[in-house]
Amino acid sequence: MKQGFYILLLFTFFQVSGQKFYSKEYYDNGKLKSEGWLNQNQRVDYWFYYFENGNKKEEGHFINNKKCKWWIFYNSNQEITKKSEFKNDLINGFSLFYRNSQIIRAEKYFMGNKTNEWNSLAEFKKDNNINFL
């Protein structure tokens, strides 16, 4: 009977410790600094980061504690300044730069190294068949 109890207790411990949970970190002033999902002490899924004034700073996906997919970056007034694709914590794909909610230029990266850049949206569209713009 005791052996069965200990096995159940051990199983319960590993079940609870292996589950993901929502985490929040705060600045000294009490404002939210970051929030998102942790699984076994690693960032996973979608995360948000904030400036000390409480405005959003950046947001995006993690897999195994590494940035992946699209990330959105903001200035302190919460205006989008850049959207970038990541893979394994490195910029990989396009980075689109914004001013007044309009794309003003673009860059392309391969595993952290810039491979191309365009100084206007027209140039970018001409060279890339992108449906989301």
PDB file of C-alpha atoms in Angstrom:
ATOM      1  CA  MET A   1       0.000   0.000   0.000  1.00  0.00           C
ATOM      2  CA  LYS A   2       2.806   2.423   0.910  1.00  0.00           C
ATOM      3  CA  GLN A   3       4.611   1.663  -2.350  1.00  0.00           C
ATOM      4  CA  GLY A   4       1.461   2.480  -4.335  1.00  0.00           C
ATOM      5  CA  PHE A   5       1.070   5.768  -2.416  1.00  0.00           C
ATOM      6  CA  TYR A   6       4.676   6.796  -3.141  1.00  0.00           C
ATOM      7  CA  ILE A   7       4.323   5.933  -6.823  1.00  0.00           C
ATOM      8  CA  LEU A   8       1.126   8.004  -6.995  1.00  0.00           C
ATOM      9  CA  LEU A   9       2.843  10.899  -5.173  1.00  0.00           C
ATOM     10  CA  LEU A  10       5.859  10.705  -7.502  1.00  0.00           C
ATOM     11  CA  PHE A  11       3.617  10.572 -10.592  1.00  0.00           C
ATOM     12  CA  THR A  12       1.632  13.596  -9.346  1.00  0.00           C
ATOM     13  CA  PHE A  13       4.844  15.577  -8.727  1.00  0.00           C
ATOM     14  CA  PHE A  14       6.141  14.941 -12.249  1.00  0.00           C
ATOM     15  CA  GLN A  15       2.749  15.731 -13.780  1.00  0.00           C
ATOM     16  CA  VAL A  16       2.554  19.103 -11.985  1.00  0.00           C
ATOM     17  CA  SER A  17       6.196  20.045 -12.551  1.00  0.00           C
ATOM     18  CA  GLY A  18       5.943  19.209 -16.271  1.00  0.00           C
ATOM     19  CA  GLN A  19       2.895  21.359 -16.967  1.00  0.00           C
ATOM     20  CA  LYS A  20       3.141  24.789 -18.478  1.00  0.00           C
ATOM     21  CA  PHE A  21       1.979  27.833 -16.579  1.00  0.00           C
ATOM     22  CA  TYR A  22       1.467  31.536 -17.251  1.00  0.00           C
ATOM     23  CA  SER A  23       4.271  33.693 -15.847  1.00  0.00           C
ATOM     24  CA  LYS A  24       4.438  37.428 -15.162  1.00  0.00           C
ATOM     25  CA  GLU A  25       7.474  39.546 -14.274  1.00  0.00           C
ATOM     26  CA  TYR A  26       7.235  43.110 -12.913  1.00  0.00           C
ATOM     27  CA  TYR A  27       9.454  46.194 -12.829  1.00  0.00           C
ATOM     28  CA  ASP A  28      10.350  47.707  -9.437  1.00  0.00           C
ATOM     29  CA  ASN A  29       7.648  50.346 -10.051  1.00  0.00           C
ATOM     30  CA  GLY A  30       5.006  47.601 -10.114  1.00  0.00           C
ATOM     31  CA  LYS A  31       4.368  47.783 -13.880  1.00  0.00           C
ATOM     32  CA  LEU A  32       4.297  44.579 -15.887  1.00  0.00           C
ATOM     33  CA  LYS A  33       7.658  43.769 -17.540  1.00  0.00           C
ATOM     34  CA  SER A  34       6.833  40.515 -19.350  1.00  0.00           C
ATOM     35  CA  GLU A  35       4.214  37.791 -19.482  1.00  0.00           C
ATOM     36  CA  GLY A  36       3.853  34.486 -21.226  1.00  0.00           C
ATOM     37  CA  TRP A  37       3.924  30.728 -20.949  1.00  0.00           C
ATOM     38  CA  LEU A  38       6.658  28.703 -19.274  1.00  0.00           C
ATOM     39  CA  ASN A  39       7.081  24.968 -19.640  1.00  0.00           C
ATOM     40  CA  GLN A  40       9.810  23.361 -17.547  1.00  0.00           C
ATOM     41  CA  ASN A  41      11.308  26.814 -16.954  1.00  0.00           C
ATOM     42  CA  GLN A  42      11.525  27.593 -20.686  1.00  0.00           C
ATOM     43  CA  ARG A  43       9.529  30.245 -22.544  1.00  0.00           C
ATOM     44  CA  VAL A  44       7.037  28.701 -24.957  1.00  0.00           C
ATOM     45  CA  ASP A  45       4.104  29.943 -27.032  1.00  0.00           C
ATOM     46  CA  TYR A  46       3.231  33.656 -27.111  1.00  0.00           C
ATOM     47  CA  TRP A  47       4.987  36.297 -24.931  1.00  0.00           C
ATOM     48  CA  PHE A  48       4.549  40.019 -24.341  1.00  0.00           C
ATOM     49  CA  TYR A  49       7.229  42.478 -23.137  1.00  0.00           C
ATOM     50  CA  TYR A  50       6.563  46.002 -21.864  1.00  0.00           C
ATOM     51  CA  PHE A  51       8.374  49.300 -21.335  1.00  0.00           C
ATOM     52  CA  GLU A  52       8.527  50.672 -17.781  1.00  0.00           C
ATOM     53  CA  ASN A  53       5.697  53.073 -18.697  1.00  0.00           C
ATOM     54  CA  GLY A  54       3.429  50.043 -19.230  1.00  0.00           C
ATOM     55  CA  ASN A  55       3.269  50.269 -23.027  1.00  0.00           C
ATOM     56  CA  LYS A  56       3.957  47.192 -25.124  1.00  0.00           C
ATOM     57  CA  LYS A  57       7.594  46.798 -26.232  1.00  0.00           C
ATOM     58  CA  GLU A  58       7.539  43.551 -28.226  1.00  0.00           C
ATOM     59  CA  GLU A  59       5.537  40.380 -28.647  1.00  0.00           C
ATOM     60  CA  GLY A  60       5.988  37.053 -30.319  1.00  0.00           C
ATOM     61  CA  HIS A  61       6.388  33.299 -30.231  1.00  0.00           C
ATOM     62  CA  PHE A  62       8.874  31.084 -28.424  1.00  0.00           C
ATOM     63  CA  ILE A  63       9.708  27.428 -28.898  1.00  0.00           C
ATOM     64  CA  ASN A  64      12.041  25.934 -26.280  1.00  0.00           C
ATOM     65  CA  ASN A  65      13.113  29.365 -24.995  1.00  0.00           C
ATOM     66  CA  LYS A  66      14.024  30.624 -28.504  1.00  0.00           C
ATOM     67  CA  LYS A  67      12.274  33.274 -30.575  1.00  0.00           C
ATOM     68  CA  CYS A  68      10.486  31.895 -33.626  1.00  0.00           C
ATOM     69  CA  LYS A  69       7.888  32.945 -36.196  1.00  0.00           C
ATOM     70  CA  TRP A  70       6.886  36.619 -36.414  1.00  0.00           C
ATOM     71  CA  TRP A  71       7.753  39.164 -33.701  1.00  0.00           C
ATOM     72  CA  ILE A  72       6.324  42.673 -33.464  1.00  0.00           C
ATOM     73  CA  PHE A  73       8.391  45.540 -31.994  1.00  0.00           C
ATOM     74  CA  TYR A  74       7.017  48.849 -30.690  1.00  0.00           C
ATOM     75  CA  ASN A  75       8.406  52.234 -29.656  1.00  0.00           C
ATOM     76  CA  SER A  76       7.589  53.677 -26.208  1.00  0.00           C
ATOM     77  CA  ASN A  77       4.404  55.262 -27.647  1.00  0.00           C
ATOM     78  CA  GLN A  78       3.218  51.765 -28.638  1.00  0.00           C
ATOM     79  CA  GLU A  79       3.564  52.373 -32.380  1.00  0.00           C
ATOM     80  CA  ILE A  80       4.813  49.415 -34.442  1.00  0.00           C
ATOM     81  CA  THR A  81       8.393  50.013 -35.581  1.00  0.00           C
ATOM     82  CA  LYS A  82       9.307  46.590 -36.957  1.00  0.00           C
ATOM     83  CA  LYS A  83       8.004  43.096 -37.645  1.00  0.00           C
ATOM     84  CA  SER A  84      10.605  40.347 -37.985  1.00  0.00           C
ATOM     85  CA  GLU A  85      10.663  36.617 -38.616  1.00  0.00           C
ATOM     86  CA  PHE A  86      12.780  34.473 -36.285  1.00  0.00           C
ATOM     87  CA  LYS A  87      14.003  30.895 -36.208  1.00  0.00           C
ATOM     88  CA  ASN A  88      16.021  29.423 -33.325  1.00  0.00           C
ATOM     89  CA  ASP A  89      16.452  32.893 -31.764  1.00  0.00           C
ATOM     90  CA  LEU A  90      17.941  34.393 -34.958  1.00  0.00           C
ATOM     91  CA  ILE A  91      16.327  36.744 -37.455  1.00  0.00           C
ATOM     92  CA  ASN A  92      15.489  34.471 -40.358  1.00  0.00           C
ATOM     93  CA  GLY A  93      13.254  35.764 -43.124  1.00  0.00           C
ATOM     94  CA  PHE A  94      11.896  39.262 -43.534  1.00  0.00           C
ATOM     95  CA  SER A  95      12.109  42.317 -41.304  1.00  0.00           C
ATOM     96  CA  LEU A  96       9.623  45.042 -42.177  1.00  0.00           C
ATOM     97  CA  PHE A  97      10.230  48.561 -40.826  1.00  0.00           C
ATOM     98  CA  TYR A  98       7.359  50.952 -40.136  1.00  0.00           C
ATOM     99  CA  ARG A  99       6.789  54.683 -39.740  1.00  0.00           C
ATOM    100  CA  ASN A 100       3.304  56.067 -39.105  1.00  0.00           C
ATOM    101  CA  SER A 101       1.818  52.587 -39.590  1.00  0.00           C
ATOM    102  CA  GLN A 102       3.308  52.306 -43.105  1.00  0.00           C
ATOM    103  CA  ILE A 103       6.098  50.001 -44.274  1.00  0.00           C
ATOM    104  CA  ILE A 104       9.056  52.192 -45.214  1.00  0.00           C
ATOM    105  CA  ARG A 105      11.716  49.558 -45.908  1.00  0.00           C
ATOM    106  CA  ALA A 106      12.448  45.848 -45.651  1.00  0.00           C
ATOM    107  CA  GLU A 107      15.352  43.520 -45.087  1.00  0.00           C
ATOM    108  CA  LYS A 108      15.825  39.791 -45.591  1.00  0.00           C
ATOM    109  CA  TYR A 109      17.923  37.600 -43.313  1.00  0.00           C
ATOM    110  CA  PHE A 110      19.212  34.061 -43.328  1.00  0.00           C
ATOM    111  CA  MET A 111      20.019  32.754 -39.850  1.00  0.00           C
ATOM    112  CA  GLY A 112      20.981  36.206 -38.540  1.00  0.00           C
ATOM    113  CA  ASN A 113      22.847  37.440 -41.617  1.00  0.00           C
ATOM    114  CA  LYS A 114      21.329  40.136 -43.822  1.00  0.00           C
ATOM    115  CA  THR A 115      21.046  38.938 -47.411  1.00  0.00           C
ATOM    116  CA  ASN A 116      19.030  41.753 -49.017  1.00  0.00           C
ATOM    117  CA  GLU A 117      17.388  45.082 -48.341  1.00  0.00           C
ATOM    118  CA  TRP A 118      14.797  47.306 -50.000  1.00  0.00           C
ATOM    119  CA  ASN A 119      14.445  51.030 -49.326  1.00  0.00           C
ATOM    120  CA  SER A 120      10.837  51.304 -50.425  1.00  0.00           C
ATOM    121  CA  LEU A 121       7.700  49.199 -50.322  1.00  0.00           C
ATOM    122  CA  ALA A 122       7.462  49.358 -54.119  1.00  0.00           C
ATOM    123  CA  GLU A 123      10.964  47.835 -54.516  1.00  0.00           C
ATOM    124  CA  PHE A 124      10.133  45.164 -51.972  1.00  0.00           C
ATOM    125  CA  LYS A 125       6.846  44.195 -53.651  1.00  0.00           C
ATOM    126  CA  LYS A 126       8.515  44.135 -57.077  1.00  0.00           C
ATOM    127  CA  ASP A 127      11.117  41.580 -55.915  1.00  0.00           C
ATOM    128  CA  ASN A 128       8.871  39.476 -53.651  1.00  0.00           C
ATOM    129  CA  ASN A 129       5.549  37.816 -54.301  1.00  0.00           C
ATOM    130  CA  ILE A 130       4.056  38.477 -50.851  1.00  0.00           C
ATOM    131  CA  ASN A 131       0.301  38.186 -50.314  1.00  0.00           C
ATOM    132  CA  PHE A 132       0.016  39.683 -46.816  1.00  0.00           C
ATOM    133  CA  LEU A 133       0.904  43.283 -47.745  1.00  0.00           C
TER     134      LEU A 133
END
